[in-house]
GROMACS .gro file of C-alpha atoms in nm:
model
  428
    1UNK     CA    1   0.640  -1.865   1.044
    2UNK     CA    2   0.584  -1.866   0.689
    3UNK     CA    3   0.726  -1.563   0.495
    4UNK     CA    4   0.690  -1.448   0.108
    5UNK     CA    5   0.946  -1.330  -0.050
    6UNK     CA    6   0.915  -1.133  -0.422
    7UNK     CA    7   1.224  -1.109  -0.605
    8UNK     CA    8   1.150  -0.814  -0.850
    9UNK     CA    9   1.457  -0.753  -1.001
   10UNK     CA   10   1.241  -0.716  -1.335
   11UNK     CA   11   0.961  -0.505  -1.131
   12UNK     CA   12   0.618  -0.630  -1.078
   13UNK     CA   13   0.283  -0.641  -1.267
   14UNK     CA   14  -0.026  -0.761  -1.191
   15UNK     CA   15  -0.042  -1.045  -1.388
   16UNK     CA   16   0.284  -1.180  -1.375
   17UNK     CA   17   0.229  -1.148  -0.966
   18UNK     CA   18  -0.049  -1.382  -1.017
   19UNK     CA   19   0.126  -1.579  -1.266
   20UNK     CA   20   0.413  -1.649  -0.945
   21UNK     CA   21   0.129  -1.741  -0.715
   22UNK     CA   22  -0.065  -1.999  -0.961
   23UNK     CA   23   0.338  -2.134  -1.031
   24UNK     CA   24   0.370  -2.136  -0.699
   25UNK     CA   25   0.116  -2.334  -0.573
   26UNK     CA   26  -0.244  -2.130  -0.577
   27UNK     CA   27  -0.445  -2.359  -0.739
   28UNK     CA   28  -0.607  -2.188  -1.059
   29UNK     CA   29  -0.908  -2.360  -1.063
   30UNK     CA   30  -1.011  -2.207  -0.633
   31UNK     CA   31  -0.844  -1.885  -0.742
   32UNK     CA   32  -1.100  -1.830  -1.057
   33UNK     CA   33  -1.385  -2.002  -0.844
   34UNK     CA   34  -1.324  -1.738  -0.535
   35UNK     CA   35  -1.271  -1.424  -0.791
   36UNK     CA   36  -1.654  -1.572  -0.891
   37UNK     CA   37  -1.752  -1.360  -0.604
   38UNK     CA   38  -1.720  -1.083  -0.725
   39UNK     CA   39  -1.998  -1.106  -0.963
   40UNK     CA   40  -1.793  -0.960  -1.210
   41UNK     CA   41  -1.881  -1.071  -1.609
   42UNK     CA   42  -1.691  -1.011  -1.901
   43UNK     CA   43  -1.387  -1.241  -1.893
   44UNK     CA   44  -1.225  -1.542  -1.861
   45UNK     CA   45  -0.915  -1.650  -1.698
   46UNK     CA   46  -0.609  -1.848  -1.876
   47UNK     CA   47  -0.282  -1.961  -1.694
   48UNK     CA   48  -0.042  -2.157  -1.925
   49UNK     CA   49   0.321  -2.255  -1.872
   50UNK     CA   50   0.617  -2.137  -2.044
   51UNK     CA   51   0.927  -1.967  -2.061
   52UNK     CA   52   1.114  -1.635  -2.032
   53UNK     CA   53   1.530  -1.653  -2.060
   54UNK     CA   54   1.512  -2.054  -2.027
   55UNK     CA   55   1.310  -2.008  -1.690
   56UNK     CA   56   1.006  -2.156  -1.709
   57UNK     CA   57   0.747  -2.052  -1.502
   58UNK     CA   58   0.333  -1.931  -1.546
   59UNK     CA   59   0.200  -1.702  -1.793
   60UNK     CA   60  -0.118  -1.561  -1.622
   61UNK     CA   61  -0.391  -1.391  -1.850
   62UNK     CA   62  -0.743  -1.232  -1.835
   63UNK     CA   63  -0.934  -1.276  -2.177
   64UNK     CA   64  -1.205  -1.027  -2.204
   65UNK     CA   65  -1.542  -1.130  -2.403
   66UNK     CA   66  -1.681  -0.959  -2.659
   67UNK     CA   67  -1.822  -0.629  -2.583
   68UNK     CA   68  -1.607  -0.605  -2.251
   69UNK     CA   69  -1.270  -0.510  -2.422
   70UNK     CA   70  -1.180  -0.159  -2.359
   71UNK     CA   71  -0.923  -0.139  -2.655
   72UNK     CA   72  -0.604  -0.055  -2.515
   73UNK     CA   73  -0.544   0.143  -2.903
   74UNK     CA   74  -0.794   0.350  -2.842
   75UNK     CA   75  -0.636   0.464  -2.500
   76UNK     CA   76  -0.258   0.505  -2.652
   77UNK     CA   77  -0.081   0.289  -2.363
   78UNK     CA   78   0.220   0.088  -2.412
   79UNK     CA   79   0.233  -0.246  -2.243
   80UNK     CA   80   0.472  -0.331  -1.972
   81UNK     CA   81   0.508  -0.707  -1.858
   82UNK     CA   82   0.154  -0.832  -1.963
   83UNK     CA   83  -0.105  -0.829  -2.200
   84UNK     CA   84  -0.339  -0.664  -1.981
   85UNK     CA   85  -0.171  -0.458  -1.707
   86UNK     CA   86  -0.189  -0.141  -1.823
   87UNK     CA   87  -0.340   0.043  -1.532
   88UNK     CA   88  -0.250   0.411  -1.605
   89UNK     CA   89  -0.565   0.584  -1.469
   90UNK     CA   90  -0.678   0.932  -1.512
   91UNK     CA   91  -0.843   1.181  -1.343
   92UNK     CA   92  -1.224   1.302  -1.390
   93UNK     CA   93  -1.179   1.574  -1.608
   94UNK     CA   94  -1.026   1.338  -1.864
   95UNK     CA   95  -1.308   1.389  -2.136
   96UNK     CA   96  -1.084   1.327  -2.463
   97UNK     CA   97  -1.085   0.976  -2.460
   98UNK     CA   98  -1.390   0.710  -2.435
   99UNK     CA   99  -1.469   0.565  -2.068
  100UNK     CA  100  -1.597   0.240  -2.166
  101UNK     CA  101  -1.531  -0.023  -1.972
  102UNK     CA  102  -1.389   0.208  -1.693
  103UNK     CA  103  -1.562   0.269  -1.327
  104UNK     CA  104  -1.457   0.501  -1.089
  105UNK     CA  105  -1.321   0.496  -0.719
  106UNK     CA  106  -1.637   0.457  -0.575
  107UNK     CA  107  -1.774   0.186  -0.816
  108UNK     CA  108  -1.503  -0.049  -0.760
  109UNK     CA  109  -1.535   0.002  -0.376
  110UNK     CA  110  -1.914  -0.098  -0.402
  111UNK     CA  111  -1.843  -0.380  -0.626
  112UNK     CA  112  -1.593  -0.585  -0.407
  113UNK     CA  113  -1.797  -0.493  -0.072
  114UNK     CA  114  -2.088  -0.611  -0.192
  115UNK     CA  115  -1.929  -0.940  -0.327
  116UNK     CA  116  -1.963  -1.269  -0.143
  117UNK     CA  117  -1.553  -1.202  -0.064
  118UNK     CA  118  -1.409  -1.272   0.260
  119UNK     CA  119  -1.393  -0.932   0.478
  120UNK     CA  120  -1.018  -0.982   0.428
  121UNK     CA  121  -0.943  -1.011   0.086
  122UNK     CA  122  -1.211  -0.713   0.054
  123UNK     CA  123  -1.016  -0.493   0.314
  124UNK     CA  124  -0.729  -0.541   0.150
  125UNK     CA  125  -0.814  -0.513  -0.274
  126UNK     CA  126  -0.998  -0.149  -0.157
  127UNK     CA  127  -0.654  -0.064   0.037
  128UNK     CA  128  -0.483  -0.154  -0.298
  129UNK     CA  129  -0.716   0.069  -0.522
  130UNK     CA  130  -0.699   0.366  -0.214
  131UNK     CA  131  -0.355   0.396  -0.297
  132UNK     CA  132  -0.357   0.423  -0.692
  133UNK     CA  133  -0.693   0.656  -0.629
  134UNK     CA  134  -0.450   0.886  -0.401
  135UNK     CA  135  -0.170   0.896  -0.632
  136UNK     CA  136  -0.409   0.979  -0.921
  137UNK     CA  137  -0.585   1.216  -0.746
  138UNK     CA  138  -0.244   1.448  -0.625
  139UNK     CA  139  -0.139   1.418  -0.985
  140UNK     CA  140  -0.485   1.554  -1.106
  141UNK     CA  141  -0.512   1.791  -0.834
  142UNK     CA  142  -0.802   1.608  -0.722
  143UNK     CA  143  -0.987   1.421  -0.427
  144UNK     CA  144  -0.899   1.045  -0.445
  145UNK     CA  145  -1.312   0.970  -0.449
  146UNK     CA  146  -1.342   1.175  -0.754
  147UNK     CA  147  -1.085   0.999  -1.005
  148UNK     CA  148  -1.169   0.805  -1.258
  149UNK     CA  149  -1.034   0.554  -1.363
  150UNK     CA  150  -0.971   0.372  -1.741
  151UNK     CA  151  -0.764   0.087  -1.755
  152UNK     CA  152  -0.773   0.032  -1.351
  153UNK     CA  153  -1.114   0.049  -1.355
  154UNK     CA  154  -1.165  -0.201  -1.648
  155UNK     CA  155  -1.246  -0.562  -1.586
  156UNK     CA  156  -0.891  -0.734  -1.627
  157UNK     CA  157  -0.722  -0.460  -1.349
  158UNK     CA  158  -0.996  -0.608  -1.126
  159UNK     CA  159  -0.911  -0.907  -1.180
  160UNK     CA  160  -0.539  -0.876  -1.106
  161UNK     CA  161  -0.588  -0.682  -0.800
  162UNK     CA  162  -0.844  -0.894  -0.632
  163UNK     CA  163  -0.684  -1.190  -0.753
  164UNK     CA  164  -0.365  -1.085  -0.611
  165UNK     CA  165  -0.517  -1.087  -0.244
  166UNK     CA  166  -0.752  -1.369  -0.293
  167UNK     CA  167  -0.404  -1.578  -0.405
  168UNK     CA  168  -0.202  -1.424  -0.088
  169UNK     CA  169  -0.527  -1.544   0.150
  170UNK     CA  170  -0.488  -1.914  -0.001
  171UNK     CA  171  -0.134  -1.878   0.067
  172UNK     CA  172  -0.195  -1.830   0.437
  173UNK     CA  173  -0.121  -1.454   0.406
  174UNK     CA  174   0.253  -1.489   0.460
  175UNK     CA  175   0.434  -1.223   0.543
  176UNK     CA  176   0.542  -1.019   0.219
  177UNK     CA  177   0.894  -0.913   0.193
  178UNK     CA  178   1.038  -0.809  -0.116
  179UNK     CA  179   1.405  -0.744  -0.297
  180UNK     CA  180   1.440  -0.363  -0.321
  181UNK     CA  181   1.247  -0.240  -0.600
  182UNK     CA  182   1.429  -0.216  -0.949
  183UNK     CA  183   1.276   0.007  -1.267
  184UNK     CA  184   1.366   0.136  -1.634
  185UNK     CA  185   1.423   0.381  -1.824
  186UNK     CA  186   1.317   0.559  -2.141
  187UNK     CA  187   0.934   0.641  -2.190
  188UNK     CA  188   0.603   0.536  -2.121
  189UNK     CA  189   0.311   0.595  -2.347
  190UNK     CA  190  -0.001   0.726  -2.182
  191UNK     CA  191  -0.306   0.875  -2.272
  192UNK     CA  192  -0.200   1.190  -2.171
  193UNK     CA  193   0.104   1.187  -2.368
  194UNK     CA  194   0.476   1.049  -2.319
  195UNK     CA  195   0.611   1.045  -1.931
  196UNK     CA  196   0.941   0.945  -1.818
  197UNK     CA  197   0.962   0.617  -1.659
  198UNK     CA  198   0.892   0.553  -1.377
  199UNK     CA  199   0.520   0.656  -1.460
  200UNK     CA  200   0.399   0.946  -1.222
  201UNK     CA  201   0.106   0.740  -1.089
  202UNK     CA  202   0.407   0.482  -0.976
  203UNK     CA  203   0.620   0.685  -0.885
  204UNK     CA  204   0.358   0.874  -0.635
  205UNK     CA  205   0.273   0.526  -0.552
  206UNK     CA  206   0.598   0.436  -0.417
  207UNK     CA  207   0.663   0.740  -0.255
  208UNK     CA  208   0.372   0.777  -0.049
  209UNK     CA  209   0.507   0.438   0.135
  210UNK     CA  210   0.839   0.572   0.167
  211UNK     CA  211   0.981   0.296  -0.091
  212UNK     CA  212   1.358   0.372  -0.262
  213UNK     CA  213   1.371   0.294  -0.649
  214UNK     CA  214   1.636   0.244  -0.839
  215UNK     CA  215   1.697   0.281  -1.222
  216UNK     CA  216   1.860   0.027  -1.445
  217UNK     CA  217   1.925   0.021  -1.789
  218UNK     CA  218   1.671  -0.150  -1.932
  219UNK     CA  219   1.467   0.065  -2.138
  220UNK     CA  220   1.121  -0.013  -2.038
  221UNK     CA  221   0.881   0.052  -1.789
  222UNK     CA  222   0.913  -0.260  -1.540
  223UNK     CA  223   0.697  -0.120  -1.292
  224UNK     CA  224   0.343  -0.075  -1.327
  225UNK     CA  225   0.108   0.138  -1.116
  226UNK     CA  226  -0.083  -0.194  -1.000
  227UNK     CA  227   0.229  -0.386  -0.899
  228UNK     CA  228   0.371  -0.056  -0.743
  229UNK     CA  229   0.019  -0.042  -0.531
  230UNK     CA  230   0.059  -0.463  -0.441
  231UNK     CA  231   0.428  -0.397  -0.304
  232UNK     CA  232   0.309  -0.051  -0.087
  233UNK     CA  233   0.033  -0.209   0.053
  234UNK     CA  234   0.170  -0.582   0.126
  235UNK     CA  235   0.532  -0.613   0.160
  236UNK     CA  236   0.666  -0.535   0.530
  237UNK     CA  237   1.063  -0.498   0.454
  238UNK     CA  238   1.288  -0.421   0.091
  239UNK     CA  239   1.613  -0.562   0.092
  240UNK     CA  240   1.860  -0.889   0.029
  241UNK     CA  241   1.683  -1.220   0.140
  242UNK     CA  242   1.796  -1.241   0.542
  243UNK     CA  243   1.766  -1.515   0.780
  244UNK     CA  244   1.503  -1.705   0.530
  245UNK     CA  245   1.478  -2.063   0.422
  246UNK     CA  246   1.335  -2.146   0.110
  247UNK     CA  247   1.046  -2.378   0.035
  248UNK     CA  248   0.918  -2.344  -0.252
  249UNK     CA  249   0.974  -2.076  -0.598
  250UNK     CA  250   0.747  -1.974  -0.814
  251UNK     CA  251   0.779  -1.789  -1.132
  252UNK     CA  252   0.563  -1.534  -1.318
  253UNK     CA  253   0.581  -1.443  -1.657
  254UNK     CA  254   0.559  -1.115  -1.846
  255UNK     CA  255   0.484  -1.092  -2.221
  256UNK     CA  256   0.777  -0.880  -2.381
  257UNK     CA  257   1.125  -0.993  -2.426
  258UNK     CA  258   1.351  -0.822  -2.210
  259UNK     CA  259   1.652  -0.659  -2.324
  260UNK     CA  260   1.929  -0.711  -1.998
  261UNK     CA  261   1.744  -0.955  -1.793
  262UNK     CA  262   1.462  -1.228  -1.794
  263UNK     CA  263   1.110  -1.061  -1.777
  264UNK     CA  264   0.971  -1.278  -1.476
  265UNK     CA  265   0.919  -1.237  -1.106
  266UNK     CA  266   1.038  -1.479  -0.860
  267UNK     CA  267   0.832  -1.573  -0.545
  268UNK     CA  268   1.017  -1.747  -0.288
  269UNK     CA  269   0.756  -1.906  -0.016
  270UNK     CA  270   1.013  -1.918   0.330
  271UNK     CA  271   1.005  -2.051   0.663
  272UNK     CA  272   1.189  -1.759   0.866
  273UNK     CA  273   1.532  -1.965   1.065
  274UNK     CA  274   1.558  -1.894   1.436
  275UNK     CA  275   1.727  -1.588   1.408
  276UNK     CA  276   1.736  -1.247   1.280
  277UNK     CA  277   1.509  -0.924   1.257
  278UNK     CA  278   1.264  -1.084   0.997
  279UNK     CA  279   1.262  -1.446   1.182
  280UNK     CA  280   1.143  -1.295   1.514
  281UNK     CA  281   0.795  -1.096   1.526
  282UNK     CA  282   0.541  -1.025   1.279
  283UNK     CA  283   0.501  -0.693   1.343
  284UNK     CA  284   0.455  -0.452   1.098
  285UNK     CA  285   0.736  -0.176   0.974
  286UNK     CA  286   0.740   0.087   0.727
  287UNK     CA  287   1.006   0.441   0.700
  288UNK     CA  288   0.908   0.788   0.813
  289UNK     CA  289   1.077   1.089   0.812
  290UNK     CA  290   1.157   1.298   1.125
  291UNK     CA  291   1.191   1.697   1.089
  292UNK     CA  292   1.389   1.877   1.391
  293UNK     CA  293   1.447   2.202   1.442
  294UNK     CA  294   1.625   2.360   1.782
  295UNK     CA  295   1.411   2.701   1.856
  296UNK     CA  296   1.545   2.947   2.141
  297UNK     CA  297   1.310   3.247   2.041
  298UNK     CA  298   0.973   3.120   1.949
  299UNK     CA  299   0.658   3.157   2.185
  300UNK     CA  300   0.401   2.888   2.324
  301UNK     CA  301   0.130   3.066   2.112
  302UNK     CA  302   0.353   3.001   1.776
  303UNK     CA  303   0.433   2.642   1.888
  304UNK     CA  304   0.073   2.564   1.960
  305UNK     CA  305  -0.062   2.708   1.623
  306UNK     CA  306   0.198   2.540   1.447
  307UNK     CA  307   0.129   2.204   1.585
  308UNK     CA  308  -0.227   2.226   1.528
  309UNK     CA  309  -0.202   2.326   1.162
  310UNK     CA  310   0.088   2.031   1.121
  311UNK     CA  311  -0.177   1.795   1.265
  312UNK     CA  312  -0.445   1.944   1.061
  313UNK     CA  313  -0.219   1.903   0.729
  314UNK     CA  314  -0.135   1.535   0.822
  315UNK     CA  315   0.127   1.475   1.014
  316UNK     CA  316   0.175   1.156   1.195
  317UNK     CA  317   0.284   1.343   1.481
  318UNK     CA  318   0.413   1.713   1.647
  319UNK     CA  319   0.540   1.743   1.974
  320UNK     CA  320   0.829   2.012   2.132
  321UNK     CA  321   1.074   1.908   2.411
  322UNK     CA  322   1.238   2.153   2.667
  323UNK     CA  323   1.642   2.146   2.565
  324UNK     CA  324   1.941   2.332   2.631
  325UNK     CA  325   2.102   2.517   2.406
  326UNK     CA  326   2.437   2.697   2.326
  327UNK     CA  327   2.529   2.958   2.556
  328UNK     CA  328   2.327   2.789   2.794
  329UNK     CA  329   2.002   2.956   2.657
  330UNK     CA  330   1.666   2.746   2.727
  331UNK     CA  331   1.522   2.627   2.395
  332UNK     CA  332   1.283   2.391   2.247
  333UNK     CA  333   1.300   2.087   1.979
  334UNK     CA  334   1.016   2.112   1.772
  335UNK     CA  335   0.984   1.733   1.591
  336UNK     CA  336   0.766   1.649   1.328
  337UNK     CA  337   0.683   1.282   1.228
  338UNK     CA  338   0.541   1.254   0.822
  339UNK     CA  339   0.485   1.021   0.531
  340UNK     CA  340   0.847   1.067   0.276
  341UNK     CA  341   0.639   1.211   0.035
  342UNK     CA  342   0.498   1.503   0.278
  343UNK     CA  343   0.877   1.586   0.393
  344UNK     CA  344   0.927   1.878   0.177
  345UNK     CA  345   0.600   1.990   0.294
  346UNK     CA  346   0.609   2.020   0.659
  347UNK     CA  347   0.991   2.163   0.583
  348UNK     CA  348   0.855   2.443   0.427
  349UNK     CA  349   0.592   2.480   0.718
  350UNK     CA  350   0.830   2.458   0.978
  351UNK     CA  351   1.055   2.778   0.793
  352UNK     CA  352   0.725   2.942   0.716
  353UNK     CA  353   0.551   2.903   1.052
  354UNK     CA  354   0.826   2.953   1.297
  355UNK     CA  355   1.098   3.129   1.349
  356UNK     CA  356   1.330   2.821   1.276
  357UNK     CA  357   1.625   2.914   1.007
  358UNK     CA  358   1.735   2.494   0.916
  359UNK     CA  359   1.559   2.173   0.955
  360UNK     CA  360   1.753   1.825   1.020
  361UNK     CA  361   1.556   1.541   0.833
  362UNK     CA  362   1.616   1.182   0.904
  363UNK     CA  363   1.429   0.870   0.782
  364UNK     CA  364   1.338   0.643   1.035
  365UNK     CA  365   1.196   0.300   1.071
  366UNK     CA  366   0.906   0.175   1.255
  367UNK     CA  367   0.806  -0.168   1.363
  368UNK     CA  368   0.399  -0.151   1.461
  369UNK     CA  369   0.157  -0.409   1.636
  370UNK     CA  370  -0.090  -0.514   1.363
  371UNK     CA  371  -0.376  -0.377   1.469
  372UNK     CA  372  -0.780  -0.516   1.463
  373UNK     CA  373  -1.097  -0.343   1.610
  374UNK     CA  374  -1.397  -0.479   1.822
  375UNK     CA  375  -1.677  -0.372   2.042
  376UNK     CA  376  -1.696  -0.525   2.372
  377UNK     CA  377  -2.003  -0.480   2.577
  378UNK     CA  378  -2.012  -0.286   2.902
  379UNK     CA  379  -2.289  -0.178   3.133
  380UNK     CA  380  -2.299   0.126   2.969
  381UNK     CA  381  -2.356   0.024   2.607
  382UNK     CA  382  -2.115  -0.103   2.325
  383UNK     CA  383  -1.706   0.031   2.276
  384UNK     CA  384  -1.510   0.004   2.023
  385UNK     CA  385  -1.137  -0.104   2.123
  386UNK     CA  386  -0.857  -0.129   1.922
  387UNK     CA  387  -0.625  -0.421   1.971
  388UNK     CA  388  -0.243  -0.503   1.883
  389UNK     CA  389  -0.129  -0.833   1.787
  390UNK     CA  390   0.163  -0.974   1.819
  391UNK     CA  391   0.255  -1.291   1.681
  392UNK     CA  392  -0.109  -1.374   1.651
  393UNK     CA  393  -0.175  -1.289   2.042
  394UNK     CA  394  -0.301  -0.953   2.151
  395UNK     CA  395  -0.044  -0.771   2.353
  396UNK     CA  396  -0.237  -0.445   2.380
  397UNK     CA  397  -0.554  -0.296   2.374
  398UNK     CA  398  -0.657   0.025   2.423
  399UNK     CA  399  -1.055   0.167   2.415
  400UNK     CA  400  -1.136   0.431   2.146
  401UNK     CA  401  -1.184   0.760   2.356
  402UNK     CA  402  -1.451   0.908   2.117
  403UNK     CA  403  -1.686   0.593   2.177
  404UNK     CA  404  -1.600   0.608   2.561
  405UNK     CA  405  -1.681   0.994   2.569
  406UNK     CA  406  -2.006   0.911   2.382
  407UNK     CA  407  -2.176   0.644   2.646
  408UNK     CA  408  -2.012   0.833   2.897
  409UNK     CA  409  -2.226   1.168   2.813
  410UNK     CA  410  -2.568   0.945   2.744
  411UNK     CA  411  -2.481   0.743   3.113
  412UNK     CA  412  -2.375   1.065   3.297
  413UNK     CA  413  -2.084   0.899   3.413
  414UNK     CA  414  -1.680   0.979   3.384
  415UNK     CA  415  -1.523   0.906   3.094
  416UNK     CA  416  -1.276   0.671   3.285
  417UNK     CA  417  -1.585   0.477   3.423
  418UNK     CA  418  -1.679   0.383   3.074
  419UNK     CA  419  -1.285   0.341   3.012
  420UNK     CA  420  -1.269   0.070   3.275
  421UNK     CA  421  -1.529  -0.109   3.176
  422UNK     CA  422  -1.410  -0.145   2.879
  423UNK     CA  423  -1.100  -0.283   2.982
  424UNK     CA  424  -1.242  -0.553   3.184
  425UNK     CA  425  -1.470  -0.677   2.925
  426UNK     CA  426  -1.142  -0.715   2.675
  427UNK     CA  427  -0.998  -1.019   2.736
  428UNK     CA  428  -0.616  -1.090   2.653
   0.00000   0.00000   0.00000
């Protein structure tokens, strides 16, 4: 089992990810052939080698043609690692500065699903731009679909984000686990002013997964919003290298001179050793909170209002369990399963909505099939049916009810008939 490894202990941008890959063994020339796909024109790629601290590693760069560039001056944005990663996006109502060269969610969506790009590698770019649209759009108060976005949006951003899951698809697409994730200090420049690193589109970023930062004391932004949106939506686990062999390192390198450590990233490609938690399964794991609270004086109309407005808000999951309580009083544990960054949220619903005075918070982990959907066909018509993979081997599957209840309502038949049928035309 072949596992990835990022060692960010100088953050992440886009380029210098891509940088790592190229040093790493992505060969440049497939890697600008594939991002040909996109039918995207305006630039040209250039990865060189050099060095950063006496490591020497790839410098990866997009060159934008005349007429393309969309003049990072103008825009007021410090750099971070690279030339060109600079993706601090705005919201619509941004009409101060110039949106040349910028396209909004729904633009970039159309342009890598109608490109020639494996469904993969298109799944996963749009997952990347979902999350900076979502961050973008709770700092602008605003529905992810309606931000727009400048330097994200522009042609080099693209580049690095696509390129980033074209790269990981020549790799094999490893497993991604990363060191935990490191960031400066200071200011960032953006045109909206001067923020505190790390930069709220980051930082929103990072906590919608759930991921812990830490700050150091170097006094620049080493996280970008792109690199923040490649670690949320590809690496698995944060934390010390466990249980891994090394193959092969690559190194990526920013542009500016660090002041306390070398501005690269290091990408370890790994062969997992025959034991531990990583070496095992390939499952899939993230961190959720869980919100209890012990109720002895709240009535089933409450609870079920409450856990249809949680469910309505977003949360993963509400259920209550019957308990005992002191003094031998019957009671129920109301639990609450959320994103981190929607913790604080369904705190304040459960004070506000019940009659609960505290609320215990825990974070918890999760380890998840990976999941894939088909359609099967049955004597009534087509189903959807959602499978979980384990190790590459389906290991569950489980009809969608909606698309059962829908044949089953046209046939004028049970739902479980159509159910059934279902489940003998999946094989596993």
């Amino acid at each position: 089992m072949k596992a990835l490894y990022l060692d960010i202990f100088s953050g992440l941008s886009g380029d210098m990810f891509l940088g790592a890959m190229v040093d790493l063994g992505v060969e440049f020339r497939l890697l600008d052939q594939e991002l040909g796909r996109l039918r995207l024109e305006g630039y040209h790629l250039h990865a060189g080698h050099g060095e950063k601290s006496g490591i020497a590693g790839v410098k990866f760069d997009v060159h934008l043609t005349a007429g393309h560039d969309h003049d990072h001056g103008d825009h007021s944005h410090s750099h971070s690692h690279g030339d060109h990663d600079t993706s601090h996006s705005h919201g619509s109502g941004d009409t101060g500065h110039s949106h040349e060269g910028s396209r909004n969610f729904s633009q970039i969506k159309a342009l890598i699903y109608q490109s020639q790009l494996s469904d993969w590698v298109k799944q996963k770019a749009v997952a990347v731009f979902q999350r900076v649209a979502n961050a973008e759009g709770k700092i602008h108060r605003m529905p992810p679909e309606q931000v727009h976005f400048h330097e994200v949006g522009a042609v080099d951003s693209i580049v690095d984000i696509v390129g980033a899951c074209i790269a990981l698809e020549m790799l094999g697409r490893p497993r991604v686990l990363a060191a935990n994730v490191v960031e400066g200090t200071g200011f960032v420049t953006c045109a909206h002013g001067r923020f505190p690193i790390p930069a709220p589109a980051t930082l929103e970023i990072l906590a919608a997964r759930g991921i812990t930062v830490a700050q150091c004391e170097e006094p620049h932004e080493l996280v970008t919003p792109t690199g923040a949106a490649l670690l949320a939506e590809f690496v698995e686990e944060f934390g010390p290298l466990r249980n891994l062999k090394p193959v092969k390192i690559g190194y990526g390198l920013g542009t500016r001179n660090n002041l306390t450590r070398p501005n690269v990233v290091r990408a370890i490609l790994c062969e997992a050793s025959a034991s531990g938690s990583l070496s095992v399964h390939d499952w899939q794991t993230d961190s959720i909170v869980v919100l209890e609270t012990n109720l002895d004086d709240v009535s089933g109309e409450v609870l079920g209002a409450f856990v249809e407005k949680a469910l309505a808000s977003g949360a993963l999951d509400v259920f209550h369990t019957p308990i005992q309580m002191k003094k031998n009083r019957p009671g129920t544990l109301l639990t609450v399963l959320c994103a981190a960054a929607d913790a604080d949220k369904f705190s304040e619903l459960l004070l506000r909505e019940t009659s609960a005075f505290g609320v215990r918070r825990t974070t918890a982990e999760r380890r998840k099939l990976r999941r894939e959907f088909t359609t099967v066909t049955t004597p009534f018509g087509e189903v959807k049916v959602k499978l979980g993979k384990l190790d590459g081997k389906v290991v569950q599957a489980a009809p969608e009810f909606e698309s059962c209840r829908e044949l089953a309502a046209k046939a004028g038949v049970p739902v479980k008939a159509v159910h059934e049928a279902a489940m003998r035309a999946t094989q596993f």
